[in-house]
Coordinates of C-alpha atoms and ligand atoms in Angstrom, one line a residue:
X1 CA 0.0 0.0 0.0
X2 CA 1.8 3.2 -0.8
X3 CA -1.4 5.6 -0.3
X4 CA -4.5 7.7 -2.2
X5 CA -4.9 10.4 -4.5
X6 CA -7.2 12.8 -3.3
X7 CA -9.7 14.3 -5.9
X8 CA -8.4 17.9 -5.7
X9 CA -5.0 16.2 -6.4
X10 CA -6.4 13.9 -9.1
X11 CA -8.6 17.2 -10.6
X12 CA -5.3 19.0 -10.9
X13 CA -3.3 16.5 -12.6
X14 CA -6.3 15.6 -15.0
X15 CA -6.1 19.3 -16.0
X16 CA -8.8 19.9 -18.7
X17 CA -8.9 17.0 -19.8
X18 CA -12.6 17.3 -21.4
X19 CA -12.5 17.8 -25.3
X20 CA -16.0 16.9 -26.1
X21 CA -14.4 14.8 -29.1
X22 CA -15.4 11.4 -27.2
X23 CA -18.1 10.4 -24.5
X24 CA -16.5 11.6 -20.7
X25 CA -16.4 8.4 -19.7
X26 CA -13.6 7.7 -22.2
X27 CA -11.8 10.7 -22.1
X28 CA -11.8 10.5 -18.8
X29 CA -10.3 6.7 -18.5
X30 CA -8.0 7.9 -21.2
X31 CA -6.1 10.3 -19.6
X32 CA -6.0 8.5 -15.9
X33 CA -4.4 5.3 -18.0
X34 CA -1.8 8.0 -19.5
X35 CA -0.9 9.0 -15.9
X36 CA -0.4 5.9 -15.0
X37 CA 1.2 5.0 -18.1
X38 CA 3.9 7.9 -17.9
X39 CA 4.4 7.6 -14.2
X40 CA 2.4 11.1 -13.0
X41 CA -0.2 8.5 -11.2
X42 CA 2.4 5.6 -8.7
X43 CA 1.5 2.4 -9.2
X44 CA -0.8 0.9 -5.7
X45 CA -2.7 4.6 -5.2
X46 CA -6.1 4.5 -4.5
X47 CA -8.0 6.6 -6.9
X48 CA -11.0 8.9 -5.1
X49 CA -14.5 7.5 -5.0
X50 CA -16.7 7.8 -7.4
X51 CA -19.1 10.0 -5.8
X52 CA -16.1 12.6 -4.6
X53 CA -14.6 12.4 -8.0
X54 CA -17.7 13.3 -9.7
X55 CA -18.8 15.9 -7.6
X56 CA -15.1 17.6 -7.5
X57 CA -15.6 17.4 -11.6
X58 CA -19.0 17.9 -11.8
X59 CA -19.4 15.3 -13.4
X60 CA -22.5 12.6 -13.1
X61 CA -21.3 9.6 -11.2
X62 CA -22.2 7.4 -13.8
X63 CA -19.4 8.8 -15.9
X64 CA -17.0 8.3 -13.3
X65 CA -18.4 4.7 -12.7
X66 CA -18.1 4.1 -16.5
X67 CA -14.5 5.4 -16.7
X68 CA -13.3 3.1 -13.5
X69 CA -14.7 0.4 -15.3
X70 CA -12.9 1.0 -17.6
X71 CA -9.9 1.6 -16.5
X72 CA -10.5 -2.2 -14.2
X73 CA -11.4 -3.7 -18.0
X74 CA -7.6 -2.3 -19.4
X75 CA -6.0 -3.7 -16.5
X76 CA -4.8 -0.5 -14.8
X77 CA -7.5 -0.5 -12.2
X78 CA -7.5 -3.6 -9.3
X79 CA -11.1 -4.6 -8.1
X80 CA -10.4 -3.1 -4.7
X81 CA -12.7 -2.9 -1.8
X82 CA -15.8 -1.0 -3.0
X83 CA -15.1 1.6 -5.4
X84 CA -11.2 2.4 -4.6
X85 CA -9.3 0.4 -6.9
X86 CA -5.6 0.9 -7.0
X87 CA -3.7 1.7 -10.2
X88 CA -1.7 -0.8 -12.0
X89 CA -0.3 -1.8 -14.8
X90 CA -1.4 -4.8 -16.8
X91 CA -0.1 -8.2 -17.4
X92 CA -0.5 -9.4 -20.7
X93 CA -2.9 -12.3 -21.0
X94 CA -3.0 -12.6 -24.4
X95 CA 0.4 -11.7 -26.0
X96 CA -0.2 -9.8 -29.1
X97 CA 1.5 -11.8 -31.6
X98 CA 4.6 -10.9 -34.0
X99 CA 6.1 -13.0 -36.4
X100 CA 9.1 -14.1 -35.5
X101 CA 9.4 -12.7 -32.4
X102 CA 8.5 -13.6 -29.0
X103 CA 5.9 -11.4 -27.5
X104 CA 6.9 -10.0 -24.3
X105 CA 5.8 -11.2 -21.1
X106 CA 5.5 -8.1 -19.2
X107 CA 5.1 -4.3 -20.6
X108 CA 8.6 -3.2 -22.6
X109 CA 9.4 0.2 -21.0
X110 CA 10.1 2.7 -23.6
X111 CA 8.7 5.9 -20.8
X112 CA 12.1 5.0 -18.4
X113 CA 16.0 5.7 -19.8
X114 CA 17.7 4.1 -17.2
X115 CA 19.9 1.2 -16.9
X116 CA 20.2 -1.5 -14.6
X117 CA 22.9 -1.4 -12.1
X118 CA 26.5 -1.7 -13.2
X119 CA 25.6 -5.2 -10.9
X120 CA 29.1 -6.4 -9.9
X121 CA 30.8 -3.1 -9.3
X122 CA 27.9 -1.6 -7.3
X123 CA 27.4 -4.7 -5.2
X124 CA 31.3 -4.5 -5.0
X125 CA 31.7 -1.2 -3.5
X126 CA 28.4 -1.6 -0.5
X127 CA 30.8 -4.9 0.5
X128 CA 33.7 -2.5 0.8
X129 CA 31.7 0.2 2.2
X130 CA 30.1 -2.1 4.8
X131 CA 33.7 -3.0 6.3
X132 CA 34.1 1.1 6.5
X133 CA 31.0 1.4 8.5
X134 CA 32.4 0.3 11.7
X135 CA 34.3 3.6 12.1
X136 CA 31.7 5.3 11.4
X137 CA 29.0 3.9 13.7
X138 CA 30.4 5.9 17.3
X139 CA 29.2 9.6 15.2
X140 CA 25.2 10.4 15.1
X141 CA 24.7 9.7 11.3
X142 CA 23.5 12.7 10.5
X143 CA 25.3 15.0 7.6
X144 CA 23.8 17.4 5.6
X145 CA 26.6 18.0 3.3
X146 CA 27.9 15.1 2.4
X147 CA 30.4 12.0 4.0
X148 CA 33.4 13.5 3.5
X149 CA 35.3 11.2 1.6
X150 CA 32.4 11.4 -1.3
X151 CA 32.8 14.9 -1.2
X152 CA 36.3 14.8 -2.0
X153 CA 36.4 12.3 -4.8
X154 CA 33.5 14.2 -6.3
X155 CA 35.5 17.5 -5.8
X156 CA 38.6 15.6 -7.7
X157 CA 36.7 14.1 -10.1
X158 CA 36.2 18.1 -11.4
X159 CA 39.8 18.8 -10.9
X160 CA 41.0 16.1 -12.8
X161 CA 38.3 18.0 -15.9
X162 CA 40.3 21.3 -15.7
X163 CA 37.4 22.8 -13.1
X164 CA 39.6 23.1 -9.9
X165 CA 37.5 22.1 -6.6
X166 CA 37.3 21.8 -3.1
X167 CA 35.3 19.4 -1.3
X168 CA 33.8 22.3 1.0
X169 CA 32.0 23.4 -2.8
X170 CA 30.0 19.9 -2.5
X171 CA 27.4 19.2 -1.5
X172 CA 26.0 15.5 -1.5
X173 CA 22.2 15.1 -2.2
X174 CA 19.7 11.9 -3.1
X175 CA 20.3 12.2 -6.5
X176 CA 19.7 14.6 -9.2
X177 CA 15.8 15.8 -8.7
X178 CA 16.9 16.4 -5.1
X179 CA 19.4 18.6 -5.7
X180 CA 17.4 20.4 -8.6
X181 CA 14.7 20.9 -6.3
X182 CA 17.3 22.5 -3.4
X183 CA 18.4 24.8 -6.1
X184 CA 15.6 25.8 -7.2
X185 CA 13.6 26.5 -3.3
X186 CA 17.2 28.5 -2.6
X187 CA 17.8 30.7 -5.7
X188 CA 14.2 31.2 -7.4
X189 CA 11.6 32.7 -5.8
X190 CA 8.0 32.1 -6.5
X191 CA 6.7 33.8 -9.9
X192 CA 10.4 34.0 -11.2
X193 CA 11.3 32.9 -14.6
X194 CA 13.3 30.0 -14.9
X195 CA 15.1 29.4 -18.6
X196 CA 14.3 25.8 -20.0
X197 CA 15.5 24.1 -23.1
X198 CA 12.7 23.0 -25.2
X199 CA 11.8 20.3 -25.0
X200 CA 13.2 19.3 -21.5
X201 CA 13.7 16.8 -18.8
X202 CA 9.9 16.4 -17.7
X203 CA 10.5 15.8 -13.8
X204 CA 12.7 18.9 -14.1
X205 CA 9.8 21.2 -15.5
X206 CA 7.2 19.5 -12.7
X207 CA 10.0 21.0 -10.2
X208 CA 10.1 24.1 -11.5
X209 CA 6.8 24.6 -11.4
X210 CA 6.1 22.9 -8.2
X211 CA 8.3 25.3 -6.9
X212 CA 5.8 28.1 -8.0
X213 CA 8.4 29.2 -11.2
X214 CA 7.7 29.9 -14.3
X215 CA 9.3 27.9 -17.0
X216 CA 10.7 29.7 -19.8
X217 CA 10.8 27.8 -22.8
X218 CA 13.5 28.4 -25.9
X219 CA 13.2 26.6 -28.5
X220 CA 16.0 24.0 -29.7
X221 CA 16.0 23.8 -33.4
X222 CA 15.1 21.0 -35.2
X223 CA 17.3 18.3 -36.2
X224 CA 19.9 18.8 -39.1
X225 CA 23.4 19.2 -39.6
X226 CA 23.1 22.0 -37.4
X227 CA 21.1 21.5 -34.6
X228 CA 22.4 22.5 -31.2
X229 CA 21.1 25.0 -29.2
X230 CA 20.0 28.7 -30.1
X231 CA 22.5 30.4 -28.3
X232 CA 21.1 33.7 -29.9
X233 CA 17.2 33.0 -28.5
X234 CA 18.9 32.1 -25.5
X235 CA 21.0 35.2 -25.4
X236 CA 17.9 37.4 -26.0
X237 CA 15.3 35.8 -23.8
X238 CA 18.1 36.6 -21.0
X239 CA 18.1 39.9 -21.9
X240 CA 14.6 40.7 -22.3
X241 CA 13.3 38.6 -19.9
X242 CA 15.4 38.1 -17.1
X243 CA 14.8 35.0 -15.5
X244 CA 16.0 34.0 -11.9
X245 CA 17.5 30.8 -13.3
X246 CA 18.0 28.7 -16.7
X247 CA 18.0 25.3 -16.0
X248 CA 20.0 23.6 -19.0
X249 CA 21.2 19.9 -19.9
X250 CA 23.9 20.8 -21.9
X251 CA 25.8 17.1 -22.0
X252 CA 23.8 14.7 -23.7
X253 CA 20.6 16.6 -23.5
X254 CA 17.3 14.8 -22.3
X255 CA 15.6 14.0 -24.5
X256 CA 17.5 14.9 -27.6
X257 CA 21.3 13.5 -26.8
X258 CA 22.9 16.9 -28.0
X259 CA 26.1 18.3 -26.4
X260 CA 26.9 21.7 -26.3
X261 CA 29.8 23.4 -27.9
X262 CA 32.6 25.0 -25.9
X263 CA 31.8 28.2 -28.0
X264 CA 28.0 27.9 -27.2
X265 CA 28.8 27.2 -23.6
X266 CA 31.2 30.6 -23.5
X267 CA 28.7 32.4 -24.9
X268 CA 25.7 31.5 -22.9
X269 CA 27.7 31.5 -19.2
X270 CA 28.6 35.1 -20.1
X271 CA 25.0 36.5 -21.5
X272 CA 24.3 34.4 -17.7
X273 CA 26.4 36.9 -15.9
X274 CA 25.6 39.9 -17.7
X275 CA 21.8 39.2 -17.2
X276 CA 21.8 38.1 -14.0
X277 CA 20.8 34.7 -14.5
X278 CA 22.0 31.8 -12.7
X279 CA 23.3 29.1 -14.6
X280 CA 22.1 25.8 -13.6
X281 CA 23.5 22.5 -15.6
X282 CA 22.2 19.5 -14.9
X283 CA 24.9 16.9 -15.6
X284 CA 23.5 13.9 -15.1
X285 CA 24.0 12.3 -18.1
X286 CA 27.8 13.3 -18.6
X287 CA 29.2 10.3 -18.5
X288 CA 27.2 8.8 -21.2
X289 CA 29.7 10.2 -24.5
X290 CA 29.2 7.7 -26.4
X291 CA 31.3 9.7 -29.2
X292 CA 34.0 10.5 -27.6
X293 CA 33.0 13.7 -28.2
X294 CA 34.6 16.8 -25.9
X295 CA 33.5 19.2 -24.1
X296 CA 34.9 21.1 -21.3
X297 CA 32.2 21.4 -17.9
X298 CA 29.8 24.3 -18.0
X299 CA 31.7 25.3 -14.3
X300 CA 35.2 26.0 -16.2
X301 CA 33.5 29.5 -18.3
X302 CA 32.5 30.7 -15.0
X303 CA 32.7 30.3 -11.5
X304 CA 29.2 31.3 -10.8
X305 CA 27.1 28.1 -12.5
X306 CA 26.0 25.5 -10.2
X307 CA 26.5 21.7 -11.4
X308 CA 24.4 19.2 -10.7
X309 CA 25.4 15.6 -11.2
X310 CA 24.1 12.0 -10.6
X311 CA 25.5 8.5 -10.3
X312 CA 21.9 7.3 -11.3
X313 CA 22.3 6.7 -15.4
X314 CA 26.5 5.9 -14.9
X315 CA 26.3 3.5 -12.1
X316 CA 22.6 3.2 -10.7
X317 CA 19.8 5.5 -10.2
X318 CA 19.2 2.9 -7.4
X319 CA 21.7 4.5 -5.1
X320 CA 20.1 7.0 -4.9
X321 CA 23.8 9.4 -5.1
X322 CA 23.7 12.8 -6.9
X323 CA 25.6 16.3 -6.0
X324 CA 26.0 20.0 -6.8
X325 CA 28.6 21.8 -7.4
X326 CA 28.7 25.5 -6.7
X327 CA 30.7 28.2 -4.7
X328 CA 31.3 27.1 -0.9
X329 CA 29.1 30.5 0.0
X330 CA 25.9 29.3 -2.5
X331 CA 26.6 25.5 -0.9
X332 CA 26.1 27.3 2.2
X333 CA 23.3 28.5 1.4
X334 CA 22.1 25.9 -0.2
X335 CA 22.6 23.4 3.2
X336 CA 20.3 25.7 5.2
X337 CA 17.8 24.5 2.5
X338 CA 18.8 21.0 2.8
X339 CA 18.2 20.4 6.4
X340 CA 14.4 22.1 6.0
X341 CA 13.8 19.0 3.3
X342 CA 16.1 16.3 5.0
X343 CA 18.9 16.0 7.6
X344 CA 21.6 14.4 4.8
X345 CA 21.7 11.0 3.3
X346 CA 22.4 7.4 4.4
X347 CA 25.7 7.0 5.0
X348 CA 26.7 3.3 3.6
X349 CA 25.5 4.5 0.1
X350 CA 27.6 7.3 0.7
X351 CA 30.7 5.6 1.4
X352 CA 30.0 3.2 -1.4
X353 CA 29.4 6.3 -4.2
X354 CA 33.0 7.5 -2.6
X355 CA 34.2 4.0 -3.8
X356 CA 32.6 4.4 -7.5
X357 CA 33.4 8.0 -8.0
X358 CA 37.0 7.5 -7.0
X359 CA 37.1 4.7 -9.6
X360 CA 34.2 6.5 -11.7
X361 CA 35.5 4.8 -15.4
X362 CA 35.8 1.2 -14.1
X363 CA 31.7 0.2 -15.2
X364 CA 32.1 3.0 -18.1
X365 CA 33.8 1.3 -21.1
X366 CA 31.4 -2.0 -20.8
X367 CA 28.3 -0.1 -20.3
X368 CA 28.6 2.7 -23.6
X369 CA 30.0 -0.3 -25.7
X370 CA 26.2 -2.0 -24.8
X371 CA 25.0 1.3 -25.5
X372 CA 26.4 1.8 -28.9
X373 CA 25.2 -0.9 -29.3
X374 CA 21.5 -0.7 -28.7
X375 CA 21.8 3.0 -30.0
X376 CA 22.6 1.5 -33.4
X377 CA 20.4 -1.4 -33.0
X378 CA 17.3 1.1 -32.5
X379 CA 18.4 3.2 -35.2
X380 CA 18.3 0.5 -37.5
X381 CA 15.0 -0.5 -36.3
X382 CA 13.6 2.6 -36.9
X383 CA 14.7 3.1 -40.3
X384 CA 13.6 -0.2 -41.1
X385 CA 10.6 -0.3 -39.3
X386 CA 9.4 3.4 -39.2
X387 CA 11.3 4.8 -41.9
X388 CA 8.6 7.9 -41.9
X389 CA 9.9 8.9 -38.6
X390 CA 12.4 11.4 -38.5
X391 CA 15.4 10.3 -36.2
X392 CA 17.8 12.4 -34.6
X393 CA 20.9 10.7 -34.1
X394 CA 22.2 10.9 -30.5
X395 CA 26.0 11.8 -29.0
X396 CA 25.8 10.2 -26.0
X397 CA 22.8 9.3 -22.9
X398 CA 20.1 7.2 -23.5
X399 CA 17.4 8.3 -25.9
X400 CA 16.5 8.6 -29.2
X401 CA 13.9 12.5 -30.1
X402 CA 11.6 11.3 -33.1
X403 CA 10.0 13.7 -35.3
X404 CA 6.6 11.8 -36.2
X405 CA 4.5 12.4 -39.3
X406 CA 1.6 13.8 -37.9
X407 CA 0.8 14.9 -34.5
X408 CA -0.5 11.3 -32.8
X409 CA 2.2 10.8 -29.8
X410 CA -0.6 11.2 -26.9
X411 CA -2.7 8.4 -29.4
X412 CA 0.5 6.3 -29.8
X413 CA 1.1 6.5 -26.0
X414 CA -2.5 5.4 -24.9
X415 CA -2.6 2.8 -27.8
X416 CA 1.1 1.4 -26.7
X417 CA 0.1 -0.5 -23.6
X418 CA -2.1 -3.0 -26.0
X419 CA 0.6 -4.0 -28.2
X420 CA 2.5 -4.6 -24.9
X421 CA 4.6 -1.2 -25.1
X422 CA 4.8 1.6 -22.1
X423 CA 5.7 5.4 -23.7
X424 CA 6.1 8.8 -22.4
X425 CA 4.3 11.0 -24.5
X426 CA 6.0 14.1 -26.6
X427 CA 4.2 16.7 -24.6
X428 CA 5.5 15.5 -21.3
X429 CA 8.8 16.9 -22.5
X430 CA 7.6 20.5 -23.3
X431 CA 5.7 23.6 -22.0
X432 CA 1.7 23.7 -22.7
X433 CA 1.1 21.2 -24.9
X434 CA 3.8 21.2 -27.3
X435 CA 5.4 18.4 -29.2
X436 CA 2.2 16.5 -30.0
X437 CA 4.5 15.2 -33.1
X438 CA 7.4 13.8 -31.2
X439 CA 8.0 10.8 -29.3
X440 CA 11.0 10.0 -27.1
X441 CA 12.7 6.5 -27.1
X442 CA 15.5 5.0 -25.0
X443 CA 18.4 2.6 -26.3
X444 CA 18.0 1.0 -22.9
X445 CA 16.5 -2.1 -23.6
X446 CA 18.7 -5.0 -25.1
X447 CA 18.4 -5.0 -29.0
X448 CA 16.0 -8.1 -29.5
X449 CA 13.8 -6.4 -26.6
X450 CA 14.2 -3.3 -28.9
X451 CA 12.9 -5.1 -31.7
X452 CA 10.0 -6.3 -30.3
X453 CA 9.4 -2.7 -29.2
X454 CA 9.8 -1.3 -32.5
X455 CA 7.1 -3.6 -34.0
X456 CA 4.8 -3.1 -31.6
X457 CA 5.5 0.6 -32.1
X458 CA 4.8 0.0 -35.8
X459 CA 1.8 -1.9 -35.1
X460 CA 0.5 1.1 -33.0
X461 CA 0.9 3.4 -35.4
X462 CA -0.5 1.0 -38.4
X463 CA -3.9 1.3 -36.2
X464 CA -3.6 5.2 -35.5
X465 CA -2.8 5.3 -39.3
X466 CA -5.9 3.3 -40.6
X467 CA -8.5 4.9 -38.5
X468 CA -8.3 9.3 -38.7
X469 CA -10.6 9.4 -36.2
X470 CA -8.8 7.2 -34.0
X471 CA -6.1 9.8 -34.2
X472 CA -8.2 12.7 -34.0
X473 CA -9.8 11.7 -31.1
X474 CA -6.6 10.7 -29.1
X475 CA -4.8 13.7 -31.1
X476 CA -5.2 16.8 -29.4
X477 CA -2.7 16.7 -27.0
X478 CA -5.4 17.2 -24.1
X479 CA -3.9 14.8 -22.0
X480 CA -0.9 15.5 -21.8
X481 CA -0.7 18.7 -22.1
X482 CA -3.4 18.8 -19.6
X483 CA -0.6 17.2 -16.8
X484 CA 2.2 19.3 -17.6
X485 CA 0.1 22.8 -18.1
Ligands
LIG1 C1 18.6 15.2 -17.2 C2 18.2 14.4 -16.0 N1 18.3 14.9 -14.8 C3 18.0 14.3 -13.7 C4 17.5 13.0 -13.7 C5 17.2 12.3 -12.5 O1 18.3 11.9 -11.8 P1 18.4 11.3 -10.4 O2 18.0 9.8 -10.5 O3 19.8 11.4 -10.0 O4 17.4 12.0 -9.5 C6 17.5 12.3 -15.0 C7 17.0 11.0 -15.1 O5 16.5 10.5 -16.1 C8 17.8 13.1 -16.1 O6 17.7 12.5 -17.4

């Protein structure tokens, strides 16, 4: 049991979710199964009663009892006790079959890009860490900055990248969303503008606006020879706009794998200063180059960007490990928000990310050869399988930004789960609505998983394809952009 979703909280995540373009019931089912689907709604929540649900809508409860039903029907919906069923997801019954191929058992994951853990080296360094402990154990446990042999092999880790740092500008948080969300609470205030790529990391846009910011899209141009980042929309939107804060992912963006340019990071760390602007780089994915390709740390143009990095794609997101990287008087600052969220982490995973920082490359060349290799195995896929999706070829992370022909992402996504495929629809990556026509897939899988994904993704789209007012009906957007408006 991990809890219930009041209707207020269910109302606001639903957003306007009410096109007219189907019966309520539906639309209604619809978008609930999306949340689920991309994660927004936790797996084992009680969903309100009917009767509170449909008066906080305004709905009749018949609608509501309609769209539980059918929700229970799809399989994301247990019976429960009375009218509170708890969301799921389904298991298959009845494979959908594909030539050649064996069906899955379980839902493929295409709305995740994460890896499992670098097994043997992870499970290593918690053995080594456990015969540490013991030293440890006299102290109270409690350290809101950091063990400090973790902060020090972080700190080195950025000298050894030309950035020269102590461990007093560390500070150790529970991964990367953590430490976004103590940024943001320390050096935005509520209205302010924050700066985002578009499209973005989705859970980094919900903290921005959970944090009562506004996000400040910029467009990143499409895909082509080109394609980077708009340093000059950037530049001006600073200027003319001012925001508190731009949140960028500069190295290996998510979700379009691009890396920044030295010249484009110059530029935009010193249009940062000039404007006022605090530079905030979220390098989580950094370790993922799966190119080769360089590119010197946002933190060496200027000693006033904060970093934020992650062991959660490189090593595990399971160890729950990330940091920032800032000036020791901002990490001051930012500790006295710390302790009003959480008193610091636990301390063996501490002394085991000291162990895998200080021997950071050890997991790295195995785990981007496997990538390289998925990466070209889903490329391959796509071209062969979905040759009228437009593919933007990734430097490094872990997914794969499709252009689709027409704007049917949100259908795709509600159509995946019954050719045995979980997505995260486009729009959950953008700012009111936007990027109905794009779809965002990870190399994470191995390839034959990948290929079973593919066809499945082909089969959904065969079905959006053959019936227009499948599409149209599922098109809009609504959902989506419903839960990230
Ligand atoms: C750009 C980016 N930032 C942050 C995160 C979350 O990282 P963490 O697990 O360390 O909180 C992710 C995970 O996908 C990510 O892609």
């Amino acid at each position: 049991m991990t809890g219930s979703l009041n209707p207020t909280a269910l109302t606001r995540l639903l957003g306007s979710w009410n096109s007219g373009a189907l019966p309520a019931y539906r639309e209604l089912a619809d978008v609930v199964r999306l949340l689920v689907m991309d994660g927004r709604i936790p797996l084992d929540v009680a969903l309100p009663s009917e009767r509170a649900l449909a008066q906080t809508l305004g709905l009749s409860r018949t609608t509501v009892t309609a769209a539980y039903s059918t929700l229970r029907e799809q399989g994301f919906l247990t019976a429960g006790q009375g009218s509170r069923g708890r969301t799921c997801i389904p298991h298959r019954s009845s494979p959908v079959t594909m030539p050649g191929l064996a069906a899955p058992e379980g839902l493929l994951d295409l709305a995740y890009a994460s890896l499992p853990a670098a097994g043997e080296v992870v499970h290593r360094a918690f053995a080594d860490a456990l015969t540490e402990l013991p030293a440890l154990l006299p102290g109270f446990g409690y350290d809101a900055v950091g063990v400090p042999a973790l902060r020090q092999a972080i700190a080195d880790r950025y000298t050894a990248e030309g950035v020269p740092t102590t461990a007093q500008q560390i500070l150790v948080t529970s991964g990367a969303q953590h430490a976004l969300n103590i940024v943001l609470k320390t050096l935005a205030g509520k209205q302010d503008k924050v700066l985002v790529e578009h499209p973005s990391y989705p859970n980094a846009l919900d903290a921005i606006r959970a944090t009562g910011c506004r996000p400040l899209p910029v467009a990143m141009p499409a895909a082509g020879a080109a394609a980077g980042w708009d340093i000059d929309a950037m530049v001006a939107a600073m200027n003319q706009q001012r925001p508190a804060m731009a949140y960028l992912v500069p190295d290996f963006h998510n979700p379009t794998g691009r890396i920044m340019s030295d010249l484009q990071r110059r530029r935009l760390a010193r249009a940062a200063a000039l404007a006022g602007t605090v530079l905030v780089v979220d390098e989580t994915l950094r370790g993922l180059n799966l190119d080769g390709v360089s590119a010197a740390p946002m933190a060496s143009f200027s000693s006033t960007v904060v970093s934020i990095g992650s062991l959660s794609k490189s090593h595990w997101a399971g160890l729950r490990i990330g940091w920032i990287r800032a000036e020791q008087s901002v990490i001051n600052r930012l500790v006295t928000t710390r302790t009003t969220m959480d008193l610091g982490g636990p301390i063996v995973e501490q002394l085991a990310a000291a162990r895998l920082v200080g021997a950071y490359s050890e997991p790295m060349d195995a785990r981007l050869a496997e990538l390289r290799q998925n990466r070209s195995a889903l490329m391959e896929l796509l071209a062969e399988h979905l040759p009228e999706w437009e593919v933007e070829r990734p430097r490094g992370g872990l997914t794969v930004w499709c252009r689709l022909p027409n704007p049917s992402s949100t259908a795709l996504t509600v159509l995946a789960p019954d050719f045995g495929v979980r997505l995260a629809a486009g729009p959950r990556f953008g700012v009111g609505g936007a990027f109905e026509q794009y779809m965002r897939v990870p190399y994470t899988l191995p390839p034959a998983s990948l290929e079973v994904a593919v066809r499945a993704l082909r089969a959904a789209q065969d079905k959006i394809d053959a019936s227009p007012q499948l599409r149209r009906s599922l098109k809009s957007g609504r959902p989506a952009a419903a839960a990230v408006a």
